[in-house]
PDB file of C-alpha atoms in Angstrom:
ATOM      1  CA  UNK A   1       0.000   0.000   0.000  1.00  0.00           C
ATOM      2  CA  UNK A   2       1.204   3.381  -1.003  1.00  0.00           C
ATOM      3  CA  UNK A   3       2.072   5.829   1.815  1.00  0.00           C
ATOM      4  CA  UNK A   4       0.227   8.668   3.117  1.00  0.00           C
ATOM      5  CA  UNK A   5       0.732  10.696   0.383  1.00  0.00           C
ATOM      6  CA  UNK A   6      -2.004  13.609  -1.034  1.00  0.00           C
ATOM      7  CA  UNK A   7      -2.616  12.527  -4.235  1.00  0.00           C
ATOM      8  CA  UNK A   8      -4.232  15.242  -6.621  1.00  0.00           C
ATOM      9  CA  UNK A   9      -6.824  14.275  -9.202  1.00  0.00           C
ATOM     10  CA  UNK A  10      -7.020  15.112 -12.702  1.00  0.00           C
ATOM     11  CA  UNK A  11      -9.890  14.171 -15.521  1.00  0.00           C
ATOM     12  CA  UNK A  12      -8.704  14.397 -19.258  1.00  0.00           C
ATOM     13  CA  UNK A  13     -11.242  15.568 -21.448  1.00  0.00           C
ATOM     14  CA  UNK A  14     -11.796  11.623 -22.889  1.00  0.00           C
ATOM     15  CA  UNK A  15     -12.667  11.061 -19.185  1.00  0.00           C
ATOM     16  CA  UNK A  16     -15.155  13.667 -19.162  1.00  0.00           C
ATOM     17  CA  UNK A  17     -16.262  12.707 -22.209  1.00  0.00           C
ATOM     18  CA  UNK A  18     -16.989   8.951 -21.280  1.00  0.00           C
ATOM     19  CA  UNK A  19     -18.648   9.866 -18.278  1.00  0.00           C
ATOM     20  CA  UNK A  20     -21.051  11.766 -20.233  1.00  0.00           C
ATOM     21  CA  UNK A  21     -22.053   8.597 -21.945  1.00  0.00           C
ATOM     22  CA  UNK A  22     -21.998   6.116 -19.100  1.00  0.00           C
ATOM     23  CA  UNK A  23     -24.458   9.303 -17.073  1.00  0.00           C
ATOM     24  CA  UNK A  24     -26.591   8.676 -20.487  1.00  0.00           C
ATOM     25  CA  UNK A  25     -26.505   5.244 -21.160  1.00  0.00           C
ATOM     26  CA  UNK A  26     -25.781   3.246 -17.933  1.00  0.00           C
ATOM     27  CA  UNK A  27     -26.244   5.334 -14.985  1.00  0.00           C
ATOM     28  CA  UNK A  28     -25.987   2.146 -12.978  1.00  0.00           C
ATOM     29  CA  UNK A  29     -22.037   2.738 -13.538  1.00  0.00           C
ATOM     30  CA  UNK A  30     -21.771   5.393 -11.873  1.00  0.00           C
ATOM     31  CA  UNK A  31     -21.481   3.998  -8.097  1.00  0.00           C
ATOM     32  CA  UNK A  32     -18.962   1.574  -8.739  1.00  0.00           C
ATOM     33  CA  UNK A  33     -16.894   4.088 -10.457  1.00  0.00           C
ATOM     34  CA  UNK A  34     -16.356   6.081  -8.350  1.00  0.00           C
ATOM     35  CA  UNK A  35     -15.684   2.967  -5.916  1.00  0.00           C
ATOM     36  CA  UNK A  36     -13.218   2.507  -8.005  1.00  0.00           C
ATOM     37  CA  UNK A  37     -11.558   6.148  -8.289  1.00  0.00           C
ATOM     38  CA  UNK A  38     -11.847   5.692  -4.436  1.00  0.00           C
ATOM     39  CA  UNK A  39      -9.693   2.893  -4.040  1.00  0.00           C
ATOM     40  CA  UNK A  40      -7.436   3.934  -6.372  1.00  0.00           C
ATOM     41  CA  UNK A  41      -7.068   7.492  -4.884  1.00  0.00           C
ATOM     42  CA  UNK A  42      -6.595   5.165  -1.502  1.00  0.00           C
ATOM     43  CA  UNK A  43      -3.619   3.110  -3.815  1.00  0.00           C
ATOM     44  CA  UNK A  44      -2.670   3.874  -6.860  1.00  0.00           C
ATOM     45  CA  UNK A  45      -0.103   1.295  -7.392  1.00  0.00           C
ATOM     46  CA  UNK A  46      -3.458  -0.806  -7.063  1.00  0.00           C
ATOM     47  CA  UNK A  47      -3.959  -0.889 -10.560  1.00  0.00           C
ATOM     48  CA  UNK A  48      -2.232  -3.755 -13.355  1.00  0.00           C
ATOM     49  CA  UNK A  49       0.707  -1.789 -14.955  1.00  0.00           C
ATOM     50  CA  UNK A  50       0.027  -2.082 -18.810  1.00  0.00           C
ATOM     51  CA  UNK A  51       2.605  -2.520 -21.289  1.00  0.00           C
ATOM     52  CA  UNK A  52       4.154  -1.770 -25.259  1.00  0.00           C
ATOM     53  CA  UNK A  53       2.024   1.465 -26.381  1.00  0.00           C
ATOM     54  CA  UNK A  54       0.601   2.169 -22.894  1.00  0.00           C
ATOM     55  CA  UNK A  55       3.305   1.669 -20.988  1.00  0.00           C
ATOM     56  CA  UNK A  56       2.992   3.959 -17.747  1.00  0.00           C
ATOM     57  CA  UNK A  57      -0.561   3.538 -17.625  1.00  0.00           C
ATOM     58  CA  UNK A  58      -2.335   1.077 -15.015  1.00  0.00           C
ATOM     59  CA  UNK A  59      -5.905  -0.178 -15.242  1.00  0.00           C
ATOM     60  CA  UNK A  60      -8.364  -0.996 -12.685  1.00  0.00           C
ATOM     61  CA  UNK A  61     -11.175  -3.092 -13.663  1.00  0.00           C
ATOM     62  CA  UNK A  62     -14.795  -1.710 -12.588  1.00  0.00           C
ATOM     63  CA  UNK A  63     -18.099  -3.535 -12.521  1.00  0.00           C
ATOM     64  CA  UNK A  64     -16.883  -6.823 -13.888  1.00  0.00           C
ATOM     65  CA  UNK A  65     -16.078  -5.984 -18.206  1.00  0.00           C
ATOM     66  CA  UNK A  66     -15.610  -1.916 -17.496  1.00  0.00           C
ATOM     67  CA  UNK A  67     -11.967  -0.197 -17.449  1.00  0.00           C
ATOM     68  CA  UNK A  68     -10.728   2.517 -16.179  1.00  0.00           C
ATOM     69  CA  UNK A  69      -7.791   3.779 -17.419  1.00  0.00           C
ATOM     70  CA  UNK A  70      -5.051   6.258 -15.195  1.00  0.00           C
ATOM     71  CA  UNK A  71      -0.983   7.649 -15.317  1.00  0.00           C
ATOM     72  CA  UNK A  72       0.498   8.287 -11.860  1.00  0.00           C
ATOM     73  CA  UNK A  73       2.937  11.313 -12.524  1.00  0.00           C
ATOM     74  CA  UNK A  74       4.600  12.366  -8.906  1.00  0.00           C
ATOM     75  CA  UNK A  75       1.583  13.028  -6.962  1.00  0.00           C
ATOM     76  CA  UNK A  76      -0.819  13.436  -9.923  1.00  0.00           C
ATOM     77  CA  UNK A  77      -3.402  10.933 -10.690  1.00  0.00           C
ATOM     78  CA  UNK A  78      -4.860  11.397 -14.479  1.00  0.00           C
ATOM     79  CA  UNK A  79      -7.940   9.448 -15.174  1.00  0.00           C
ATOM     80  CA  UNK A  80      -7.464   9.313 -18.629  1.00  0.00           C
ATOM     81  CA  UNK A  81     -10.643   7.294 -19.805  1.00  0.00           C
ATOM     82  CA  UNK A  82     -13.296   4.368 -19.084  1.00  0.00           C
ATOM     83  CA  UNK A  83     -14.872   1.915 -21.295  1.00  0.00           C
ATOM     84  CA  UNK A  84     -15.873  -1.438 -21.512  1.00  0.00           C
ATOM     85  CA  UNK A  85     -12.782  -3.491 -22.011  1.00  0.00           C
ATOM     86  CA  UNK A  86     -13.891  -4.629 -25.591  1.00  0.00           C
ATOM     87  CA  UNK A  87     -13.934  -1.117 -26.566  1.00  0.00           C
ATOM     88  CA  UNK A  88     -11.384   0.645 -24.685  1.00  0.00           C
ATOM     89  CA  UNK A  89      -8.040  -0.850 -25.772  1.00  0.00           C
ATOM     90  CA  UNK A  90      -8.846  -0.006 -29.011  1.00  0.00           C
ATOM     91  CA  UNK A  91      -9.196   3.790 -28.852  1.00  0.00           C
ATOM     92  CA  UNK A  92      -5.727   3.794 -27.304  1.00  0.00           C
TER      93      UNK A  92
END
Protein backbone atom coordinates (compact mmCIF):
# COMPACT_ATOMS: atom_id res chain seq x y z
CA UNK A 1 0.00 0.00 0.00
CA UNK A 2 1.20 3.38 -1.00
CA UNK A 3 2.07 5.83 1.81
CA UNK A 4 0.23 8.67 3.12
CA UNK A 5 0.73 10.70 0.38
CA UNK A 6 -2.00 13.61 -1.03
CA UNK A 7 -2.62 12.53 -4.24
CA UNK A 8 -4.23 15.24 -6.62
CA UNK A 9 -6.82 14.28 -9.20
CA UNK A 10 -7.02 15.11 -12.70
CA UNK A 11 -9.89 14.17 -15.52
CA UNK A 12 -8.70 14.40 -19.26
CA UNK A 13 -11.24 15.57 -21.45
CA UNK A 14 -11.80 11.62 -22.89
CA UNK A 15 -12.67 11.06 -19.18
CA UNK A 16 -15.15 13.67 -19.16
CA UNK A 17 -16.26 12.71 -22.21
CA UNK A 18 -16.99 8.95 -21.28
CA UNK A 19 -18.65 9.87 -18.28
CA UNK A 20 -21.05 11.77 -20.23
CA UNK A 21 -22.05 8.60 -21.95
CA UNK A 22 -22.00 6.12 -19.10
CA UNK A 23 -24.46 9.30 -17.07
CA UNK A 24 -26.59 8.68 -20.49
CA UNK A 25 -26.50 5.24 -21.16
CA UNK A 26 -25.78 3.25 -17.93
CA UNK A 27 -26.24 5.33 -14.98
CA UNK A 28 -25.99 2.15 -12.98
CA UNK A 29 -22.04 2.74 -13.54
CA UNK A 30 -21.77 5.39 -11.87
CA UNK A 31 -21.48 4.00 -8.10
CA UNK A 32 -18.96 1.57 -8.74
CA UNK A 33 -16.89 4.09 -10.46
CA UNK A 34 -16.36 6.08 -8.35
CA UNK A 35 -15.68 2.97 -5.92
CA UNK A 36 -13.22 2.51 -8.00
CA UNK A 37 -11.56 6.15 -8.29
CA UNK A 38 -11.85 5.69 -4.44
CA UNK A 39 -9.69 2.89 -4.04
CA UNK A 40 -7.44 3.93 -6.37
CA UNK A 41 -7.07 7.49 -4.88
CA UNK A 42 -6.59 5.17 -1.50
CA UNK A 43 -3.62 3.11 -3.81
CA UNK A 44 -2.67 3.87 -6.86
CA UNK A 45 -0.10 1.30 -7.39
CA UNK A 46 -3.46 -0.81 -7.06
CA UNK A 47 -3.96 -0.89 -10.56
CA UNK A 48 -2.23 -3.76 -13.36
CA UNK A 49 0.71 -1.79 -14.96
CA UNK A 50 0.03 -2.08 -18.81
CA UNK A 51 2.60 -2.52 -21.29
CA UNK A 52 4.15 -1.77 -25.26
CA UNK A 53 2.02 1.46 -26.38
CA UNK A 54 0.60 2.17 -22.89
CA UNK A 55 3.31 1.67 -20.99
CA UNK A 56 2.99 3.96 -17.75
CA UNK A 57 -0.56 3.54 -17.63
CA UNK A 58 -2.33 1.08 -15.02
CA UNK A 59 -5.91 -0.18 -15.24
CA UNK A 60 -8.36 -1.00 -12.69
CA UNK A 61 -11.18 -3.09 -13.66
CA UNK A 62 -14.79 -1.71 -12.59
CA UNK A 63 -18.10 -3.53 -12.52
CA UNK A 64 -16.88 -6.82 -13.89
CA UNK A 65 -16.08 -5.98 -18.21
CA UNK A 66 -15.61 -1.92 -17.50
CA UNK A 67 -11.97 -0.20 -17.45
CA UNK A 68 -10.73 2.52 -16.18
CA UNK A 69 -7.79 3.78 -17.42
CA UNK A 70 -5.05 6.26 -15.20
CA UNK A 71 -0.98 7.65 -15.32
CA UNK A 72 0.50 8.29 -11.86
CA UNK A 73 2.94 11.31 -12.52
CA UNK A 74 4.60 12.37 -8.91
CA UNK A 75 1.58 13.03 -6.96
CA UNK A 76 -0.82 13.44 -9.92
CA UNK A 77 -3.40 10.93 -10.69
CA UNK A 78 -4.86 11.40 -14.48
CA UNK A 79 -7.94 9.45 -15.17
CA UNK A 80 -7.46 9.31 -18.63
CA UNK A 81 -10.64 7.29 -19.80
CA UNK A 82 -13.30 4.37 -19.08
CA UNK A 83 -14.87 1.92 -21.29
CA UNK A 84 -15.87 -1.44 -21.51
CA UNK A 85 -12.78 -3.49 -22.01
CA UNK A 86 -13.89 -4.63 -25.59
CA UNK A 87 -13.93 -1.12 -26.57
CA UNK A 88 -11.38 0.64 -24.69
CA UNK A 89 -8.04 -0.85 -25.77
CA UNK A 90 -8.85 -0.01 -29.01
CA UNK A 91 -9.20 3.79 -28.85
CA UNK A 92 -5.73 3.79 -27.30
Amino acid sequence: MADSVLYTLTLTYRYRDSLKKIKRNKPDLLLPLEAGVAKILRDPTIGKPLRNVLRNLRRTHVAGSFVLLYEITGTEIRLLDFDHHDKIYKKH
